[in-house]
CSV table of C-alpha atoms in Angstrom, one decimal:
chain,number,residue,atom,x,y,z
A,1320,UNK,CA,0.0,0.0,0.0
A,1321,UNK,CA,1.7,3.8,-1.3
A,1322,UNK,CA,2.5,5.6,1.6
A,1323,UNK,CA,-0.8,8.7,1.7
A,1324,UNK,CA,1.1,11.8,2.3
A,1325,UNK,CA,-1.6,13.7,4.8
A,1326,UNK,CA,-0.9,17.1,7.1
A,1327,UNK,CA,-1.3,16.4,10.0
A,1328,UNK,CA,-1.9,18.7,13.7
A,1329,UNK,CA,-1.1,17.2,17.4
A,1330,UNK,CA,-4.1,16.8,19.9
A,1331,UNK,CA,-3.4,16.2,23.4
A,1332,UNK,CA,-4.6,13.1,24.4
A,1333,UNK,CA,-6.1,12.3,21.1
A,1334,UNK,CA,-4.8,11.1,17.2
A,1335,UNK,CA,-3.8,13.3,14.4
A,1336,UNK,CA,-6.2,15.7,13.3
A,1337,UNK,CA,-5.8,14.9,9.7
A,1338,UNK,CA,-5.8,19.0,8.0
A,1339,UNK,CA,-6.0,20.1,4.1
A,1340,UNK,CA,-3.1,20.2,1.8
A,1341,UNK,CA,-1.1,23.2,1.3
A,1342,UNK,CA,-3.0,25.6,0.3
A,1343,UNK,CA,-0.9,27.3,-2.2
A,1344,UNK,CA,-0.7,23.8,-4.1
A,1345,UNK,CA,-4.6,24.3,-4.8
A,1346,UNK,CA,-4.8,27.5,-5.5
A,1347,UNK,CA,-6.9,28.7,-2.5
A,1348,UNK,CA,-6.1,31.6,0.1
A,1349,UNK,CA,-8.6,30.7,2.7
A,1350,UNK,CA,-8.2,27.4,4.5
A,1351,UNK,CA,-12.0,27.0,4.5
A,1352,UNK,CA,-11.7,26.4,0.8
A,1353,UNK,CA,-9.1,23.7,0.4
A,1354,UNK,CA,-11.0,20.4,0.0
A,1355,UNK,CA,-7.9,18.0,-0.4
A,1356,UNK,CA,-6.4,16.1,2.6
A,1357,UNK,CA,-3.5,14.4,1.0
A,1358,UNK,CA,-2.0,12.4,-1.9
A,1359,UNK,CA,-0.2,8.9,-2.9
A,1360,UNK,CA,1.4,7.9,-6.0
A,1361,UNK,CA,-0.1,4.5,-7.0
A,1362,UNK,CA,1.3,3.9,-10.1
A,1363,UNK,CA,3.1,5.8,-13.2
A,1364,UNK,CA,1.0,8.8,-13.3
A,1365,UNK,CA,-1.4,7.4,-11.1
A,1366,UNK,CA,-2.9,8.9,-8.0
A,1367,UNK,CA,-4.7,8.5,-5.3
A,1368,UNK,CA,-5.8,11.9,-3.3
A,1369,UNK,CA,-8.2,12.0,-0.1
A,1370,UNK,CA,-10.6,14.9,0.3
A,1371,UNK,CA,-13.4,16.0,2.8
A,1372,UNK,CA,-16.8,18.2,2.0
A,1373,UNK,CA,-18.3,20.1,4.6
A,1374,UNK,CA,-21.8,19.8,5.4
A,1375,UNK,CA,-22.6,23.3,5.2
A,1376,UNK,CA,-21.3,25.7,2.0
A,1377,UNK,CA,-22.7,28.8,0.3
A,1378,UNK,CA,-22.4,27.4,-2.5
A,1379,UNK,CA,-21.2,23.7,-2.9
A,1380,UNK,CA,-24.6,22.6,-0.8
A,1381,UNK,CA,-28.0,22.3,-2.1
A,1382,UNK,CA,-29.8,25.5,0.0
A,1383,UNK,CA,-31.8,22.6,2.1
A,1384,UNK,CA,-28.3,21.2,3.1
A,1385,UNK,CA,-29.6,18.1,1.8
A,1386,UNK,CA,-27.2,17.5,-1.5
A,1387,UNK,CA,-23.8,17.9,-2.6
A,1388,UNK,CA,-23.6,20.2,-5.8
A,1389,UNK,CA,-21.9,19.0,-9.1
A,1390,UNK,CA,-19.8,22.0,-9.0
A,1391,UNK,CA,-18.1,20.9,-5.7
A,1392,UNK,CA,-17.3,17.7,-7.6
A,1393,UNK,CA,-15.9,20.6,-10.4
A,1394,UNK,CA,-13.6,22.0,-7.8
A,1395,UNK,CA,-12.7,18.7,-6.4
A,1396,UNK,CA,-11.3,17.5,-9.1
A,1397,UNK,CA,-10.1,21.1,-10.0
A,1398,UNK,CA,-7.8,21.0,-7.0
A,1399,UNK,CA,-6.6,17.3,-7.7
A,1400,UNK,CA,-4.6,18.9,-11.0
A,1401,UNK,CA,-3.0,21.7,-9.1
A,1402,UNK,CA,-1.7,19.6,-6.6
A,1403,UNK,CA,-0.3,16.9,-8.7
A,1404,UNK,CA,1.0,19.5,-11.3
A,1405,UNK,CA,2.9,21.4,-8.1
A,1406,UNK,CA,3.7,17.9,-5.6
A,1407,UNK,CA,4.2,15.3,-8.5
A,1408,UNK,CA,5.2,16.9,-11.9
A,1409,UNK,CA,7.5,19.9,-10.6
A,1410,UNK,CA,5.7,22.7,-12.0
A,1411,UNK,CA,7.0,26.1,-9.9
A,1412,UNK,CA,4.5,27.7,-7.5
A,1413,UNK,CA,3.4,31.0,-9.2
A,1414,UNK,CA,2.8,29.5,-12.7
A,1415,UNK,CA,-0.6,30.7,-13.8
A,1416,UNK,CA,-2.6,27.9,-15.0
A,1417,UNK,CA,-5.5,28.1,-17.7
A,1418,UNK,CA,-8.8,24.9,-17.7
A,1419,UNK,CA,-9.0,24.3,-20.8
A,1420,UNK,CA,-11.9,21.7,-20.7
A,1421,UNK,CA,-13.6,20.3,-17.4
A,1422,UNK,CA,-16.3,17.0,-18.0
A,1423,UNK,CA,-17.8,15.8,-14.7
A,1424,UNK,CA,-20.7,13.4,-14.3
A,1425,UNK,CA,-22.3,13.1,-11.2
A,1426,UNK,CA,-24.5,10.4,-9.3
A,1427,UNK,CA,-26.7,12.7,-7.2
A,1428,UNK,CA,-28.7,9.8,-5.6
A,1429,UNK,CA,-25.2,9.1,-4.0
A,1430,UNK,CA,-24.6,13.0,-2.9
A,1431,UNK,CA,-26.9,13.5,-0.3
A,1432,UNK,CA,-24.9,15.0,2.9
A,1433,UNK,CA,-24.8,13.0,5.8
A,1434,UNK,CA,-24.5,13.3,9.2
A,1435,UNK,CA,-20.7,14.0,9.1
A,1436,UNK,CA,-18.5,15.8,6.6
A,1437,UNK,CA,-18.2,13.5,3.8
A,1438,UNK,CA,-14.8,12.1,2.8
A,1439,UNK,CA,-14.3,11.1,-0.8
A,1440,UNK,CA,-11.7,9.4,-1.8
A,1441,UNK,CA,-10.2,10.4,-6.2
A,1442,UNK,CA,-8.9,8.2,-8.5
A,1443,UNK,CA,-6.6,10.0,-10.8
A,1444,UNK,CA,-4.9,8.9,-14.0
A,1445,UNK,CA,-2.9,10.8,-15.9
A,1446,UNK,CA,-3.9,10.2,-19.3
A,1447,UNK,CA,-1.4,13.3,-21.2
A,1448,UNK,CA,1.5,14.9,-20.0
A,1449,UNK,CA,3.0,17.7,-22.7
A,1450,UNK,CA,6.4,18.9,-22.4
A,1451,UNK,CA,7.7,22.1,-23.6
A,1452,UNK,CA,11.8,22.7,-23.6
A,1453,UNK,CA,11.4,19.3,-21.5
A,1454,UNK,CA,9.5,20.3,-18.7
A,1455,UNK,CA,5.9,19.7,-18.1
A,1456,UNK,CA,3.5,22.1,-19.5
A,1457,UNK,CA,-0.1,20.5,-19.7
A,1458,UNK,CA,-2.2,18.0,-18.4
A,1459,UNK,CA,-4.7,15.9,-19.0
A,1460,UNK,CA,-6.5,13.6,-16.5
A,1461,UNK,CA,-9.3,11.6,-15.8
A,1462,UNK,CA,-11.0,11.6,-12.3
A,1463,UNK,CA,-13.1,8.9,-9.9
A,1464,UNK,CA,-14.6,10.1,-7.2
A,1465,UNK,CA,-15.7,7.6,-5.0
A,1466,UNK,CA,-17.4,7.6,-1.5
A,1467,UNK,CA,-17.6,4.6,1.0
A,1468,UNK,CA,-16.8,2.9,-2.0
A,1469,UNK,CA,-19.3,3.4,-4.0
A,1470,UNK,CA,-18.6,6.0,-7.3
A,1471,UNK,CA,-20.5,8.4,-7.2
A,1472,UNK,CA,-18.8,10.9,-9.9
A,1473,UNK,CA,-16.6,11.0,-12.8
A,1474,UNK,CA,-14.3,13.8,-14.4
A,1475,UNK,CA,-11.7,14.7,-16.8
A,1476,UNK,CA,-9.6,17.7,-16.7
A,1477,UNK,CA,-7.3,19.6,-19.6
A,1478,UNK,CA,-4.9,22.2,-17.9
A,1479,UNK,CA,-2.4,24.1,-18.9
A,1480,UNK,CA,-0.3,26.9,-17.6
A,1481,UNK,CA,2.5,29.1,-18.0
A,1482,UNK,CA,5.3,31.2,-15.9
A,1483,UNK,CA,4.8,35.0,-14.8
A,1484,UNK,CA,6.3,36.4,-17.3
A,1485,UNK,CA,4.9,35.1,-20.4
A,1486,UNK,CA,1.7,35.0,-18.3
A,1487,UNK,CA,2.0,38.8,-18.4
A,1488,UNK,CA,2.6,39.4,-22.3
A,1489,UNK,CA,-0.5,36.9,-23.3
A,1490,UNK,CA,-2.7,39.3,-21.0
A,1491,UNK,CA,-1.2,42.2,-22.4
A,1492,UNK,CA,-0.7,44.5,-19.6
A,1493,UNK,CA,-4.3,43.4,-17.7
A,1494,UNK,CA,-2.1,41.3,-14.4
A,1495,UNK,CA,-0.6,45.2,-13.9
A,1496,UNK,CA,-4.9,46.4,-13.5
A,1497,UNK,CA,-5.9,43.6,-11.4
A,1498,UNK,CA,-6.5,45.8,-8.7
A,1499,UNK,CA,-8.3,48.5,-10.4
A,1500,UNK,CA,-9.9,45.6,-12.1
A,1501,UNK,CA,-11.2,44.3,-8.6
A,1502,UNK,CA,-12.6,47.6,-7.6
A,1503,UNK,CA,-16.4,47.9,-6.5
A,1504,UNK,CA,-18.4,48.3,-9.8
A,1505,UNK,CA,-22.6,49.0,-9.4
A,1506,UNK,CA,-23.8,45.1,-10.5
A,1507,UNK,CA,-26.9,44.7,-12.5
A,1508,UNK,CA,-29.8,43.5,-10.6
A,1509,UNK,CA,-29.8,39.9,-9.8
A,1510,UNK,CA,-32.6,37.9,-11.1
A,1511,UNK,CA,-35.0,36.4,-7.9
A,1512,UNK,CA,-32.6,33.7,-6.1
A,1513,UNK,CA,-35.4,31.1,-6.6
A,1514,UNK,CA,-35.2,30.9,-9.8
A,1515,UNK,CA,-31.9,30.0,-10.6
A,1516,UNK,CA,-31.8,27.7,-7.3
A,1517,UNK,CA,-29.9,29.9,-5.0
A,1518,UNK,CA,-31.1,31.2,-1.2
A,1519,UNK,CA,-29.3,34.3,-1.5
A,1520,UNK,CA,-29.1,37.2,-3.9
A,1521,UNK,CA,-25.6,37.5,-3.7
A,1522,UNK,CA,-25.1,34.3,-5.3
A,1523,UNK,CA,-27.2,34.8,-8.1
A,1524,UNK,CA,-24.7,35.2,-11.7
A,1525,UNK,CA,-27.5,36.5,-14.0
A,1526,UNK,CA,-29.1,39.8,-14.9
A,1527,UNK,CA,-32.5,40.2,-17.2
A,1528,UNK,CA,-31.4,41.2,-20.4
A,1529,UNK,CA,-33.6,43.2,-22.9
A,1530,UNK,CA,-33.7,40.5,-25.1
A,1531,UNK,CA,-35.5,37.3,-24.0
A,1532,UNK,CA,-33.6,34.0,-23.4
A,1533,UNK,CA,-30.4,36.3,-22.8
A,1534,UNK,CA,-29.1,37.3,-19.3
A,1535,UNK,CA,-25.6,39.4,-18.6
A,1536,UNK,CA,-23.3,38.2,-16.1
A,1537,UNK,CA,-23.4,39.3,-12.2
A,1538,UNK,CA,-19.3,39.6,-12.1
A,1539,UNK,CA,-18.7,40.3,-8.1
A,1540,UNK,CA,-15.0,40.2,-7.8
A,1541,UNK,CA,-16.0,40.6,-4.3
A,1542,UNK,CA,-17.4,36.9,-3.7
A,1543,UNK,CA,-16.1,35.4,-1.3
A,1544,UNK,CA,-15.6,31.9,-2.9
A,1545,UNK,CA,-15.5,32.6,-7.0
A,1546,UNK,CA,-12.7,35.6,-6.1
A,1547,UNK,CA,-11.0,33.9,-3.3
A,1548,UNK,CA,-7.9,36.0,-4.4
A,1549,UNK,CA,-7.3,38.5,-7.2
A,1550,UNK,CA,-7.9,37.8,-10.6
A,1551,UNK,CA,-7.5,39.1,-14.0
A,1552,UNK,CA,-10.4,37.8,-15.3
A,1553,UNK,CA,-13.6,35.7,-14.5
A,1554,UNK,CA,-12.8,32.4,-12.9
A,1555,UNK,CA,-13.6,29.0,-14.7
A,1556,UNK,CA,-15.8,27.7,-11.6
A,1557,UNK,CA,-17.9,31.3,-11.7
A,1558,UNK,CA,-18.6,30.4,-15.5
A,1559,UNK,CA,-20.0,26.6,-14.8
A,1560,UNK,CA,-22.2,27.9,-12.3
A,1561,UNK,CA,-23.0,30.7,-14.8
A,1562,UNK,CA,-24.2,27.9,-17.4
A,1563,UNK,CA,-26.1,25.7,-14.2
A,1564,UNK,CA,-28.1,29.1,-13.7
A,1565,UNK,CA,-29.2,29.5,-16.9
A,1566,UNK,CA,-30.0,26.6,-17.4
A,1567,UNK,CA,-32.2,27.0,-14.4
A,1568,UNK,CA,-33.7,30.4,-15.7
A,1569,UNK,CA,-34.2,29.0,-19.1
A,1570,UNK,CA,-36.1,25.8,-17.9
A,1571,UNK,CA,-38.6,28.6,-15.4
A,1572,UNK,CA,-40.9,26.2,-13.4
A,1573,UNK,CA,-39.3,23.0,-14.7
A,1574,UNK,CA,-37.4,22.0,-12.0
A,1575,UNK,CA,-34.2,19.6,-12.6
A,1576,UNK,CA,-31.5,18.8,-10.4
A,1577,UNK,CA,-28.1,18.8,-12.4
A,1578,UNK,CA,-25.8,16.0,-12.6
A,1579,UNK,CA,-23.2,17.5,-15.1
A,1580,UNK,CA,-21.0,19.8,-16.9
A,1581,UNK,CA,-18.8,19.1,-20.0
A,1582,UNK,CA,-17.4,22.3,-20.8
A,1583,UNK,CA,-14.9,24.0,-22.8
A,1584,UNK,CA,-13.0,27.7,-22.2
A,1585,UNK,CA,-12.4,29.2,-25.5
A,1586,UNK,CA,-10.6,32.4,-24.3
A,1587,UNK,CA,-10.9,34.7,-20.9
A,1588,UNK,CA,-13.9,36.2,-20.3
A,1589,UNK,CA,-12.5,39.9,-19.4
A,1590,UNK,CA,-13.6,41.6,-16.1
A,1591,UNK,CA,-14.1,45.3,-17.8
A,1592,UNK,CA,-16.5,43.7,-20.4
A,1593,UNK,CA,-20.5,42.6,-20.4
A,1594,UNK,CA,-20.6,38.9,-20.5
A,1595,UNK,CA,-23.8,37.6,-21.8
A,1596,UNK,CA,-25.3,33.7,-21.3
A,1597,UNK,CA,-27.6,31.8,-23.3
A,1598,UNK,CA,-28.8,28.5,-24.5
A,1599,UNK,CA,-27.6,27.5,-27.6
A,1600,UNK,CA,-29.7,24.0,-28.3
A,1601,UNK,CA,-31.1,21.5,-26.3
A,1602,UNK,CA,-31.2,17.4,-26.6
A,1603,UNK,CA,-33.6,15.7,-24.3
A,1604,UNK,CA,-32.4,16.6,-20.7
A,1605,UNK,CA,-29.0,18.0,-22.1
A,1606,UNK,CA,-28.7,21.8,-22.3
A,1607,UNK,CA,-26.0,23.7,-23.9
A,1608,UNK,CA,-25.4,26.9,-22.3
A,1609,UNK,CA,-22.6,29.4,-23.7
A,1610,UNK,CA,-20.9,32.5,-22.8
A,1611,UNK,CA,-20.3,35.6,-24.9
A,1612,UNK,CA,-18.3,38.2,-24.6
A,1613,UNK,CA,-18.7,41.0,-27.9
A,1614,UNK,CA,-19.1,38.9,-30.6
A,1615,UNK,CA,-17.1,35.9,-29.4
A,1616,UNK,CA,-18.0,32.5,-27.5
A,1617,UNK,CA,-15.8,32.4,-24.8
A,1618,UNK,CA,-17.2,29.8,-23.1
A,1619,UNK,CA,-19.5,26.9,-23.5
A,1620,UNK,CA,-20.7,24.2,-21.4
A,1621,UNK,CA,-23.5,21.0,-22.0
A,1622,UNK,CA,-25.5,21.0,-18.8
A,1623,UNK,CA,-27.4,17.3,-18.2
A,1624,UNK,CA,-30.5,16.7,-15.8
A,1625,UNK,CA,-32.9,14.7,-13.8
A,1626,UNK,CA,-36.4,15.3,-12.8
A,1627,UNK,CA,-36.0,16.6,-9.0
């Protein structure tokens, strides 16, 4: 059995107190958002990585506390590439990393919260590792999530990333504005919380547009969970909920629980411009759902269903 490299804290009297990973290797500033636990190599690019889900989030929890969310499972196995890109394949701390695609199916009869945080246990294989000047400089994985044995989700992940300084020239000048970026700007009103399945208004992404079946983007790079730290542009995780929402607002009283995303990121979605979602087609229970910022598709994103 690979030796499971956890973090662990002393208690008098007691065992470890098993704690999250580093949090700089996931990406997160506050603690409260690190989901990972630890990590073991199982095989050539093969990992197993230990996680734990509270029972209470603003966002990752269904508002009745009663359900997991698909986009925990998102950020789950979001967190799973940054730490095995940073702990297992080398890549500096400070590279800027880009999602390129994110596919995750869900099981929600299995994702009902319990009476303790749940701890799920990953599966990860690294399908695609591409080099550049012989050092890593892309991944691509595949992802299952499994809890008390059973799988309850699937994912698959393409990431790439870059250093600082090229980081800087391919945003041409925008990492020197983040923080002018980040200032306070008057947000459109939110459509009612209800109808995109949220409790509170401040979580709510979409704005009525004058055109029906078309809503602009709520971008509050004040959130405390989508803008955990500064960005330059709007964050891949604020996008997927953006596409479950309207899906959501499109449906009105149809009321569906969704079990998954497959979705691509064409380009960044720029803080100082309108963003504007829509669907784009529909098959059965699937909905796609894109992104558009002026005249370009910046994002899309299939969004599947089940009766709730």
């Amino acid at each position: 059995m690979p030796e499971l490299r956890q973090f662990a804290q002393a208690r008098p009297g007691a065992g470890p107190l098993t704690a999250t990973v580093p949090r700089e290797f996931v990406h997160r500033v506050a603690v409260a958002e690190i989901l990972l636990t630890g990590w073991a190599r199982t095989d050539t690019d093969r990992f197993t990585i230990t996680a734990q889900w509270p029972r209470v989030h603003q966002l990752h929890v269904s508002p009745d506390r009663s359900a997991y969310e698909p986009l925990l499972v998102a950020e789950t196995v979001r967190q799973c590439g940054a730490l095995l890109a940073h702990a297992e394949y080398e890549v500096p701390l400070g590279h800027q990393f880009v999602l390129k695609e994110l596919r995750v199916d869900t099981r929600p009869e299995h994702l009902a919260v319990g009476t303790a945080p749940a701890e799920p246990v990953i599966d990860i294989t690294v399908a695609e590792v591409r080099r550049r000047a012989g050092r890593p400089a892309a991944l691509r994985y595949d992802a299952a999530v499994r809890l008390g044995g059973e799988r309850v989700a699937t994912g698959r992940i393409s990431v790439t990333w870059t250093n600082e300084s090229v980081y800087r020239r391919l945003r041409g000048g925008r990492t020197a504005d983040v923080g002018a970026l980040r200032l306070p700007r008057p947000l459109p009103p939110p459509l009612p919380a209800d109808t995109v399945g949220r409790a509170l208004a401040a979580d709510v992404l979409l704005s009525p547009a004058a055109r029906p079946g078309r809503w602009r983007l709520r971008v509050d790079t004040a959130h405390p969970v989508f803008f955990d730290h500064p960005l330059d542009h709007v964050p891949g995780m604020l996008l997927l909920e953006a596409a479950r929402q309207t899906v959501r607002a499109h449906r009105g009283r149809e009321r569906r629980v969704p079990t998954s995303f497959h979705a691509t990121f064409h380009q960044y979605a720029e803080l100082d411009q309108p963003v504007w979602t829509e669907v784009s087609g529909e098959d059965g229970t699937d909905v796609q759902a894109i992104a558009l910022q002026g005249e370009s598709v910046v994002f899309e994103c299939l969004v599947g269903a089940v009766a709730g």
